[in-house]
PDB file of C-alpha atoms in Angstrom:
ATOM      1  CA  UNK X   1      43.892 -89.696 -60.406  1.00 38.00           C
ATOM      2  CA  UNK X   2      44.755 -92.894 -58.574  1.00 41.00           C
ATOM      3  CA  UNK X   3      45.273 -92.945 -54.806  1.00 45.00           C
ATOM      4  CA  UNK X   4      47.908 -94.991 -52.991  1.00 45.00           C
ATOM      5  CA  UNK X   5      48.747 -95.677 -49.351  1.00 44.00           C
ATOM      6  CA  UNK X   6      52.204 -94.773 -48.110  1.00 45.00           C
ATOM      7  CA  UNK X   7      53.144 -95.204 -44.457  1.00 44.00           C
ATOM      8  CA  UNK X   8      49.475 -95.149 -43.504  1.00 45.00           C
ATOM      9  CA  UNK X   9      48.620 -91.971 -45.418  1.00 46.00           C
ATOM     10  CA  UNK X  10      46.731 -91.381 -48.667  1.00 43.00           C
ATOM     11  CA  UNK X  11      48.329 -89.383 -51.452  1.00 43.00           C
ATOM     12  CA  UNK X  12      47.405 -88.434 -54.988  1.00 51.00           C
ATOM     13  CA  UNK X  13      49.329 -90.746 -57.290  1.00 46.00           C
ATOM     14  CA  UNK X  14      51.248 -88.598 -59.774  1.00 81.00           C
ATOM     15  CA  UNK X  15      54.375 -90.733 -60.211  1.00 88.00           C
ATOM     16  CA  UNK X  16      52.827 -92.642 -63.101  1.00 88.00           C
ATOM     17  CA  UNK X  17      51.783 -89.404 -64.789  1.00 90.00           C
ATOM     18  CA  UNK X  18      55.285 -87.954 -64.548  1.00 92.00           C
ATOM     19  CA  UNK X  19      56.781 -91.176 -65.878  1.00 90.00           C
ATOM     20  CA  UNK X  20      54.395 -91.031 -68.819  1.00 92.00           C
ATOM     21  CA  UNK X  21      55.328 -87.404 -69.539  1.00 93.00           C
ATOM     22  CA  UNK X  22      59.078 -87.994 -69.517  1.00 93.00           C
ATOM     23  CA  UNK X  23      59.098 -91.434 -71.137  1.00 92.00           C
ATOM     24  CA  UNK X  24      59.887 -90.060 -74.626  1.00 95.00           C
ATOM     25  CA  UNK X  25      62.949 -88.277 -73.186  1.00 93.00           C
ATOM     26  CA  UNK X  26      64.043 -91.425 -71.356  1.00 90.00           C
ATOM     27  CA  UNK X  27      63.612 -93.521 -74.492  1.00 90.00           C
ATOM     28  CA  UNK X  28      65.665 -91.035 -76.496  1.00 92.00           C
ATOM     29  CA  UNK X  29      68.470 -91.175 -73.921  1.00 90.00           C
ATOM     30  CA  UNK X  30      68.466 -94.964 -73.760  1.00 86.00           C
ATOM     31  CA  UNK X  31      68.795 -95.098 -77.557  1.00 88.00           C
ATOM     32  CA  UNK X  32      71.152 -92.127 -77.974  1.00 91.00           C
ATOM     33  CA  UNK X  33      73.632 -92.508 -80.838  1.00 93.00           C
ATOM     34  CA  UNK X  34      76.513 -91.782 -78.438  1.00 91.00           C
ATOM     35  CA  UNK X  35      76.765 -95.399 -77.324  1.00 87.00           C
ATOM     36  CA  UNK X  36      77.607 -96.736 -80.764  1.00 86.00           C
ATOM     37  CA  UNK X  37      80.292 -94.057 -81.168  1.00 90.00           C
ATOM     38  CA  UNK X  38      82.368 -95.517 -78.313  1.00 89.00           C
ATOM     39  CA  UNK X  39      84.408 -97.947 -80.406  1.00 86.00           C
ATOM     40  CA  UNK X  40      88.034 -97.647 -79.255  1.00 89.00           C
ATOM     41  CA  UNK X  41      89.939 -97.324 -76.001  1.00 90.00           C
ATOM     42  CA  UNK X  42      90.546 -93.666 -76.864  1.00 92.00           C
ATOM     43  CA  UNK X  43      86.777 -93.186 -77.282  1.00 93.00           C
ATOM     44  CA  UNK X  44      86.194 -94.839 -73.942  1.00 92.00           C
ATOM     45  CA  UNK X  45      88.636 -92.444 -72.295  1.00 95.00           C
ATOM     46  CA  UNK X  46      86.796 -89.433 -73.747  1.00 96.00           C
ATOM     47  CA  UNK X  47      83.511 -90.776 -72.433  1.00 94.00           C
ATOM     48  CA  UNK X  48      84.804 -91.474 -68.941  1.00 95.00           C
ATOM     49  CA  UNK X  49      86.667 -88.177 -68.644  1.00 97.00           C
ATOM     50  CA  UNK X  50      83.426 -86.265 -69.324  1.00 97.00           C
ATOM     51  CA  UNK X  51      80.918 -88.522 -67.592  1.00 95.00           C
ATOM     52  CA  UNK X  52      82.891 -88.376 -64.340  1.00 97.00           C
ATOM     53  CA  UNK X  53      81.383 -84.908 -63.715  1.00 98.00           C
ATOM     54  CA  UNK X  54      77.908 -86.443 -63.614  1.00 95.00           C
ATOM     55  CA  UNK X  55      79.149 -89.145 -61.253  1.00 95.00           C
ATOM     56  CA  UNK X  56      80.573 -86.455 -58.981  1.00 97.00           C
ATOM     57  CA  UNK X  57      77.679 -83.973 -58.922  1.00 96.00           C
ATOM     58  CA  UNK X  58      75.233 -86.798 -58.232  1.00 94.00           C
ATOM     59  CA  UNK X  59      76.876 -87.103 -54.815  1.00 95.00           C
ATOM     60  CA  UNK X  60      75.989 -83.467 -54.108  1.00 96.00           C
ATOM     61  CA  UNK X  61      72.326 -84.112 -54.929  1.00 96.00           C
ATOM     62  CA  UNK X  62      72.467 -87.037 -52.537  1.00 95.00           C
ATOM     63  CA  UNK X  63      74.025 -85.047 -49.707  1.00 97.00           C
ATOM     64  CA  UNK X  64      71.686 -82.107 -50.304  1.00 97.00           C
ATOM     65  CA  UNK X  65      68.753 -84.460 -49.745  1.00 95.00           C
ATOM     66  CA  UNK X  66      70.346 -85.851 -46.607  1.00 96.00           C
ATOM     67  CA  UNK X  67      70.850 -82.308 -45.265  1.00 96.00           C
ATOM     68  CA  UNK X  68      67.238 -81.441 -46.039  1.00 95.00           C
ATOM     69  CA  UNK X  69      65.656 -84.590 -44.661  1.00 95.00           C
ATOM     70  CA  UNK X  70      67.837 -85.434 -41.648  1.00 96.00           C
ATOM     71  CA  UNK X  71      69.769 -83.686 -38.912  1.00 95.00           C
ATOM     72  CA  UNK X  72      73.382 -83.190 -39.999  1.00 94.00           C
ATOM     73  CA  UNK X  73      74.461 -80.774 -37.276  1.00 93.00           C
ATOM     74  CA  UNK X  74      74.884 -80.718 -33.515  1.00 96.00           C
ATOM     75  CA  UNK X  75      73.174 -80.697 -31.134  1.00 96.00           C
ATOM     76  CA  UNK X  76      71.173 -83.435 -32.843  1.00 95.00           C
ATOM     77  CA  UNK X  77      67.412 -83.046 -33.148  1.00 95.00           C
ATOM     78  CA  UNK X  78      64.817 -85.450 -34.627  1.00 94.00           C
ATOM     79  CA  UNK X  79      64.234 -83.641 -37.939  1.00 90.00           C
ATOM     80  CA  UNK X  80      61.377 -84.364 -40.285  1.00 88.00           C
ATOM     81  CA  UNK X  81      59.749 -87.633 -41.213  1.00 90.00           C
ATOM     82  CA  UNK X  82      61.480 -90.790 -39.869  1.00 93.00           C
ATOM     83  CA  UNK X  83      60.467 -92.715 -42.986  1.00 89.00           C
ATOM     84  CA  UNK X  84      62.239 -90.180 -45.187  1.00 90.00           C
ATOM     85  CA  UNK X  85      65.274 -90.214 -42.895  1.00 93.00           C
ATOM     86  CA  UNK X  86      65.468 -93.962 -43.317  1.00 92.00           C
ATOM     87  CA  UNK X  87      65.130 -93.820 -47.101  1.00 89.00           C
ATOM     88  CA  UNK X  88      67.835 -91.216 -47.687  1.00 92.00           C
ATOM     89  CA  UNK X  89      70.239 -92.642 -45.113  1.00 94.00           C
ATOM     90  CA  UNK X  90      69.943 -96.093 -46.692  1.00 91.00           C
ATOM     91  CA  UNK X  91      70.840 -94.639 -50.084  1.00 91.00           C
ATOM     92  CA  UNK X  92      73.718 -92.585 -48.639  1.00 94.00           C
ATOM     93  CA  UNK X  93      75.284 -95.652 -47.030  1.00 94.00           C
ATOM     94  CA  UNK X  94      75.417 -97.475 -50.367  1.00 90.00           C
ATOM     95  CA  UNK X  95      76.473 -94.503 -52.495  1.00 92.00           C
ATOM     96  CA  UNK X  96      79.082 -93.101 -50.117  1.00 96.00           C
ATOM     97  CA  UNK X  97      80.524 -96.300 -48.617  1.00 96.00           C
ATOM     98  CA  UNK X  98      79.715 -99.181 -50.960  1.00 94.00           C
ATOM     99  CA  UNK X  99      81.722-102.382 -51.384  1.00 90.00           C
ATOM    100  CA  UNK X 100      84.346-101.759 -54.043  1.00 92.00           C
ATOM    101  CA  UNK X 101      85.780-104.270 -56.511  1.00 92.00           C
ATOM    102  CA  UNK X 102      88.518-105.316 -54.078  1.00 92.00           C
ATOM    103  CA  UNK X 103      86.183-105.591 -51.098  1.00 92.00           C
ATOM    104  CA  UNK X 104      87.146-102.253 -49.536  1.00 94.00           C
ATOM    105  CA  UNK X 105      84.694 -99.427 -48.867  1.00 97.00           C
ATOM    106  CA  UNK X 106      84.473 -96.539 -51.317  1.00 97.00           C
ATOM    107  CA  UNK X 107      82.028 -93.993 -52.629  1.00 96.00           C
ATOM    108  CA  UNK X 108      80.777 -94.646 -56.141  1.00 94.00           C
ATOM    109  CA  UNK X 109      82.728 -91.580 -57.273  1.00 97.00           C
ATOM    110  CA  UNK X 110      85.967 -93.063 -55.933  1.00 97.00           C
ATOM    111  CA  UNK X 111      85.113 -96.410 -57.533  1.00 96.00           C
ATOM    112  CA  UNK X 112      84.670 -94.653 -60.864  1.00 95.00           C
ATOM    113  CA  UNK X 113      88.033 -92.867 -60.518  1.00 97.00           C
ATOM    114  CA  UNK X 114      89.743 -96.200 -59.841  1.00 96.00           C
ATOM    115  CA  UNK X 115      88.042 -97.711 -62.883  1.00 94.00           C
ATOM    116  CA  UNK X 116      89.243 -94.807 -65.030  1.00 96.00           C
ATOM    117  CA  UNK X 117      92.820 -95.247 -63.864  1.00 96.00           C
ATOM    118  CA  UNK X 118      92.695 -99.009 -64.436  1.00 95.00           C
ATOM    119  CA  UNK X 119      91.812 -98.593 -68.112  1.00 93.00           C
ATOM    120  CA  UNK X 120      94.174 -95.660 -68.712  1.00 94.00           C
ATOM    121  CA  UNK X 121      91.754 -92.714 -68.698  1.00 96.00           C
ATOM    122  CA  UNK X 122      93.030 -89.451 -67.237  1.00 97.00           C
ATOM    123  CA  UNK X 123      91.704 -88.136 -63.935  1.00 98.00           C
ATOM    124  CA  UNK X 124      93.780 -84.934 -64.139  1.00 98.00           C
ATOM    125  CA  UNK X 125      90.954 -82.631 -65.264  1.00 98.00           C
ATOM    126  CA  UNK X 126      88.400 -83.732 -62.688  1.00 98.00           C
ATOM    127  CA  UNK X 127      91.058 -83.520 -59.959  1.00 98.00           C
ATOM    128  CA  UNK X 128      91.971 -79.985 -61.044  1.00 98.00           C
ATOM    129  CA  UNK X 129      88.294 -79.038 -61.118  1.00 98.00           C
ATOM    130  CA  UNK X 130      87.735 -80.291 -57.580  1.00 98.00           C
ATOM    131  CA  UNK X 131      90.790 -78.360 -56.417  1.00 98.00           C
ATOM    132  CA  UNK X 132      89.244 -75.216 -57.942  1.00 98.00           C
ATOM    133  CA  UNK X 133      85.951 -75.937 -56.160  1.00 98.00           C
ATOM    134  CA  UNK X 134      87.776 -76.188 -52.848  1.00 97.00           C
ATOM    135  CA  UNK X 135      89.943 -73.129 -53.506  1.00 97.00           C
ATOM    136  CA  UNK X 136      87.141 -70.804 -54.625  1.00 97.00           C
ATOM    137  CA  UNK X 137      84.504 -72.158 -52.229  1.00 97.00           C
ATOM    138  CA  UNK X 138      82.009 -71.221 -54.956  1.00 97.00           C
ATOM    139  CA  UNK X 139      80.764 -73.978 -57.219  1.00 98.00           C
ATOM    140  CA  UNK X 140      79.379 -71.599 -59.862  1.00 98.00           C
ATOM    141  CA  UNK X 141      82.693 -69.729 -60.144  1.00 98.00           C
ATOM    142  CA  UNK X 142      84.501 -73.056 -60.441  1.00 98.00           C
ATOM    143  CA  UNK X 143      82.163 -74.223 -63.204  1.00 98.00           C
ATOM    144  CA  UNK X 144      82.480 -70.952 -65.118  1.00 98.00           C
ATOM    145  CA  UNK X 145      86.272 -71.016 -65.047  1.00 97.00           C
ATOM    146  CA  UNK X 146      86.588 -74.702 -65.947  1.00 97.00           C
ATOM    147  CA  UNK X 147      87.769 -75.818 -69.381  1.00 96.00           C
ATOM    148  CA  UNK X 148      84.645 -77.833 -70.117  1.00 97.00           C
ATOM    149  CA  UNK X 149      82.178 -78.155 -72.977  1.00 98.00           C
ATOM    150  CA  UNK X 150      79.294 -75.659 -72.519  1.00 98.00           C
ATOM    151  CA  UNK X 151      76.823 -78.552 -72.214  1.00 98.00           C
ATOM    152  CA  UNK X 152      78.830 -80.071 -69.374  1.00 98.00           C
ATOM    153  CA  UNK X 153      78.772 -76.700 -67.640  1.00 98.00           C
ATOM    154  CA  UNK X 154      75.009 -76.461 -68.189  1.00 98.00           C
ATOM    155  CA  UNK X 155      74.613 -79.906 -66.679  1.00 98.00           C
ATOM    156  CA  UNK X 156      76.563 -78.932 -63.563  1.00 98.00           C
ATOM    157  CA  UNK X 157      74.937 -75.513 -63.250  1.00 98.00           C
ATOM    158  CA  UNK X 158      71.486 -77.098 -63.343  1.00 98.00           C
ATOM    159  CA  UNK X 159      72.385 -79.523 -60.557  1.00 98.00           C
ATOM    160  CA  UNK X 160      73.711 -76.852 -58.242  1.00 98.00           C
ATOM    161  CA  UNK X 161      70.963 -74.376 -59.085  1.00 98.00           C
ATOM    162  CA  UNK X 162      68.392 -76.949 -57.965  1.00 98.00           C
ATOM    163  CA  UNK X 163      70.400 -77.549 -54.797  1.00 98.00           C
ATOM    164  CA  UNK X 164      70.798 -73.824 -54.119  1.00 98.00           C
ATOM    165  CA  UNK X 165      67.056 -73.207 -54.518  1.00 97.00           C
ATOM    166  CA  UNK X 166      66.639 -75.580 -51.603  1.00 96.00           C
ATOM    167  CA  UNK X 167      63.321 -77.244 -52.444  1.00 97.00           C
ATOM    168  CA  UNK X 168      63.601 -80.828 -51.251  1.00 96.00           C
ATOM    169  CA  UNK X 169      61.008 -82.146 -53.717  1.00 96.00           C
ATOM    170  CA  UNK X 170      62.895 -80.621 -56.664  1.00 97.00           C
ATOM    171  CA  UNK X 171      66.235 -81.963 -55.458  1.00 97.00           C
ATOM    172  CA  UNK X 172      64.563 -85.352 -55.137  1.00 95.00           C
ATOM    173  CA  UNK X 173      63.151 -84.985 -58.664  1.00 95.00           C
ATOM    174  CA  UNK X 174      66.572 -84.306 -60.188  1.00 95.00           C
ATOM    175  CA  UNK X 175      67.974 -87.168 -58.130  1.00 92.00           C
ATOM    176  CA  UNK X 176      65.205 -89.639 -58.946  1.00 89.00           C
ATOM    177  CA  UNK X 177      63.987 -89.035 -62.481  1.00 86.00           C
ATOM    178  CA  UNK X 178      67.201 -87.487 -63.797  1.00 79.00           C
ATOM    179  CA  UNK X 179      69.546 -90.080 -62.285  1.00 76.00           C
ATOM    180  CA  UNK X 180      68.406 -93.026 -60.162  1.00 61.00           C
ATOM    181  CA  UNK X 181      65.375 -94.015 -62.227  1.00 61.00           C
ATOM    182  CA  UNK X 182      67.271 -93.608 -65.484  1.00 66.00           C
ATOM    183  CA  UNK X 183      70.598 -95.277 -64.717  1.00 68.00           C
ATOM    184  CA  UNK X 184      69.665 -98.998 -64.841  1.00 67.00           C
ATOM    185  CA  UNK X 185      68.455 -98.975 -68.451  1.00 70.00           C
ATOM    186  CA  UNK X 186      70.956 -96.400 -69.647  1.00 71.00           C
ATOM    187  CA  UNK X 187      73.999 -98.041 -68.111  1.00 73.00           C
ATOM    188  CA  UNK X 188      72.974-101.464 -69.367  1.00 75.00           C
ATOM    189  CA  UNK X 189      73.319-100.128 -72.916  1.00 76.00           C
ATOM    190  CA  UNK X 190      76.738 -98.653 -72.146  1.00 79.00           C
ATOM    191  CA  UNK X 191      77.926-101.818 -70.437  1.00 77.00           C
ATOM    192  CA  UNK X 192      76.966-104.003 -73.389  1.00 78.00           C
ATOM    193  CA  UNK X 193      78.864-101.683 -75.725  1.00 79.00           C
ATOM    194  CA  UNK X 194      81.967-101.759 -73.549  1.00 80.00           C
ATOM    195  CA  UNK X 195      81.978-105.544 -73.259  1.00 79.00           C
ATOM    196  CA  UNK X 196      81.731-105.921 -77.041  1.00 81.00           C
ATOM    197  CA  UNK X 197      84.227-103.243 -78.044  1.00 81.00           C
ATOM    198  CA  UNK X 198      87.055-103.668 -75.529  1.00 83.00           C
ATOM    199  CA  UNK X 199      87.648-107.401 -74.915  1.00 85.00           C
ATOM    200  CA  UNK X 200      91.424-106.929 -74.464  1.00 84.00           C
ATOM    201  CA  UNK X 201      91.219-103.937 -72.100  1.00 87.00           C
ATOM    202  CA  UNK X 202      90.941-104.519 -68.372  1.00 88.00           C
ATOM    203  CA  UNK X 203      87.546-103.078 -67.574  1.00 89.00           C
ATOM    204  CA  UNK X 204      86.878-105.221 -64.524  1.00 90.00           C
ATOM    205  CA  UNK X 205      86.460-102.270 -62.160  1.00 92.00           C
ATOM    206  CA  UNK X 206      84.354-100.332 -64.633  1.00 90.00           C
ATOM    207  CA  UNK X 207      82.097-103.287 -65.320  1.00 88.00           C
ATOM    208  CA  UNK X 208      81.779-103.877 -61.583  1.00 89.00           C
ATOM    209  CA  UNK X 209      80.787-100.217 -61.107  1.00 90.00           C
ATOM    210  CA  UNK X 210      78.100-100.400 -63.810  1.00 86.00           C
ATOM    211  CA  UNK X 211      76.745-103.728 -62.599  1.00 85.00           C
ATOM    212  CA  UNK X 212      76.632-102.442 -59.040  1.00 86.00           C
ATOM    213  CA  UNK X 213      74.674 -99.386 -60.171  1.00 82.00           C
ATOM    214  CA  UNK X 214      72.266-101.513 -62.146  1.00 80.00           C
ATOM    215  CA  UNK X 215      71.723-103.785 -59.161  1.00 80.00           C
ATOM    216  CA  UNK X 216      71.237-101.033 -56.601  1.00 81.00           C
ATOM    217  CA  UNK X 217      69.246 -98.574 -58.698  1.00 70.00           C
ATOM    218  CA  UNK X 218      66.864-101.060 -60.265  1.00 66.00           C
ATOM    219  CA  UNK X 219      66.199-103.123 -57.147  1.00 68.00           C
ATOM    220  CA  UNK X 220      66.586-100.671 -54.275  1.00 71.00           C
ATOM    221  CA  UNK X 221      67.457 -97.023 -54.870  1.00 75.00           C
ATOM    222  CA  UNK X 222      65.015 -96.386 -57.709  1.00 76.00           C
ATOM    223  CA  UNK X 223      61.936 -97.558 -55.789  1.00 82.00           C
ATOM    224  CA  UNK X 224      63.149 -95.859 -52.596  1.00 83.00           C
ATOM    225  CA  UNK X 225      63.656 -92.583 -54.454  1.00 87.00           C
ATOM    226  CA  UNK X 226      60.121 -92.831 -55.866  1.00 87.00           C
ATOM    227  CA  UNK X 227      58.835 -93.227 -52.312  1.00 88.00           C
ATOM    228  CA  UNK X 228      60.699 -90.049 -51.350  1.00 91.00           C
ATOM    229  CA  UNK X 229      59.018 -88.109 -54.146  1.00 93.00           C
ATOM    230  CA  UNK X 230      55.595 -89.369 -53.085  1.00 91.00           C
ATOM    231  CA  UNK X 231      56.143 -88.440 -49.455  1.00 90.00           C
ATOM    232  CA  UNK X 232      57.645 -85.023 -50.193  1.00 94.00           C
ATOM    233  CA  UNK X 233      54.895 -83.949 -52.591  1.00 93.00           C
ATOM    234  CA  UNK X 234      51.931 -85.470 -50.825  1.00 89.00           C
ATOM    235  CA  UNK X 235      48.734 -84.028 -52.270  1.00 87.00           C
ATOM    236  CA  UNK X 236      50.267 -80.631 -53.148  1.00 91.00           C
ATOM    237  CA  UNK X 237      49.611 -80.044 -56.873  1.00 90.00           C
ATOM    238  CA  UNK X 238      52.178 -77.221 -57.038  1.00 92.00           C
ATOM    239  CA  UNK X 239      54.943 -79.513 -55.801  1.00 95.00           C
ATOM    240  CA  UNK X 240      53.951 -82.210 -58.261  1.00 94.00           C
ATOM    241  CA  UNK X 241      54.035 -79.686 -61.106  1.00 93.00           C
ATOM    242  CA  UNK X 242      57.488 -78.502 -60.043  1.00 95.00           C
ATOM    243  CA  UNK X 243      58.688 -82.105 -59.837  1.00 95.00           C
ATOM    244  CA  UNK X 244      57.467 -82.706 -63.395  1.00 94.00           C
ATOM    245  CA  UNK X 245      59.257 -79.591 -64.660  1.00 95.00           C
ATOM    246  CA  UNK X 246      62.496 -80.375 -62.825  1.00 96.00           C
ATOM    247  CA  UNK X 247      62.453 -83.974 -64.029  1.00 95.00           C
ATOM    248  CA  UNK X 248      62.033 -82.938 -67.656  1.00 96.00           C
ATOM    249  CA  UNK X 249      64.812 -80.360 -67.360  1.00 97.00           C
ATOM    250  CA  UNK X 250      67.128 -82.895 -65.707  1.00 96.00           C
ATOM    251  CA  UNK X 251      66.671 -85.239 -68.670  1.00 95.00           C
ATOM    252  CA  UNK X 252      67.175 -82.357 -71.086  1.00 97.00           C
ATOM    253  CA  UNK X 253      70.508 -81.567 -69.430  1.00 96.00           C
ATOM    254  CA  UNK X 254      71.504 -85.242 -69.596  1.00 95.00           C
ATOM    255  CA  UNK X 255      70.710 -85.169 -73.325  1.00 96.00           C
ATOM    256  CA  UNK X 256      72.965 -82.145 -73.650  1.00 97.00           C
ATOM    257  CA  UNK X 257      75.748 -83.949 -71.790  1.00 96.00           C
ATOM    258  CA  UNK X 258      75.474 -86.950 -74.107  1.00 95.00           C
ATOM    259  CA  UNK X 259      75.521 -84.636 -77.148  1.00 97.00           C
ATOM    260  CA  UNK X 260      78.655 -82.953 -75.806  1.00 98.00           C
ATOM    261  CA  UNK X 261      80.478 -86.253 -75.363  1.00 97.00           C
ATOM    262  CA  UNK X 262      79.420 -87.364 -78.845  1.00 97.00           C
ATOM    263  CA  UNK X 263      80.712 -84.078 -80.271  1.00 97.00           C
ATOM    264  CA  UNK X 264      84.056 -84.522 -78.505  1.00 97.00           C
ATOM    265  CA  UNK X 265      84.312 -88.064 -79.842  1.00 95.00           C
ATOM    266  CA  UNK X 266      83.724 -86.841 -83.390  1.00 92.00           C
ATOM    267  CA  UNK X 267      86.392 -84.142 -82.956  1.00 89.00           C
ATOM    268  CA  UNK X 268      88.855 -86.735 -81.711  1.00 80.00           C
ATOM    269  CA  UNK X 269      88.084 -88.940 -84.701  1.00 70.00           C
ATOM    270  CA  UNK X 270      88.767 -86.078 -87.126  1.00 59.00           C
ATOM    271  CA  UNK X 271      92.105 -85.311 -85.435  1.00 58.00           C
ATOM    272  CA  UNK X 272      93.221 -88.957 -85.529  1.00 55.00           C
ATOM    273  CA  UNK X 273      92.271 -89.323 -89.179  1.00 49.00           C
TER     274      UNK X 273
END
């Protein structure tokens, strides 16, 4: 195994090995048949109304990492590794308070909601779901009672199970390999499809959201998230093994989410025809 230096320390380099292991899954997701099924504005609405759950639960992975790696309570204490505090806080600033299309500050979730509304997609179901989350104060009860495709529920349950287990390296794995490292390539494919299929629909906010993700994740957040994994796992082989398992499962759940959206698109097509 290769060794690298990180903040003056030497660690076993397992990032490349994990990337090699999950590359077939990533390739399958990048070339999923879902993208070519999004052909009409109605199709686009179905996609957005399901994908919004992944946009939302990503924010919980982000905040779970911030809670684990920094001090988020009073009285304040200098918690953990300053390098890790810097990395996660930098990502939080961009994800939670980024520059929106109109120059205001919004989270990426709020930007996505605005983009949905601009192109006519409904935000009623995600709003109702979030109200249930707040009312029950139990995310697993809220997921169980929601009117969602089983694969969407599996996707959400996986996210919050990883968070509940409380292992920072596994949360970082789901965040990094299941989301941040995957998004640039995956969203580029989606963006190209949208630009080709909906020239008369105002997708300016949606395109801005995708382009912003591509810019941040490819150039900044992806590499920073990889650094977090390296620092959290160090030379602990058990942690690296758990990161590999969590990463593979995160991609499996994303595959299930994409299959669910494709299935819903096919059902809609049958109804319309």
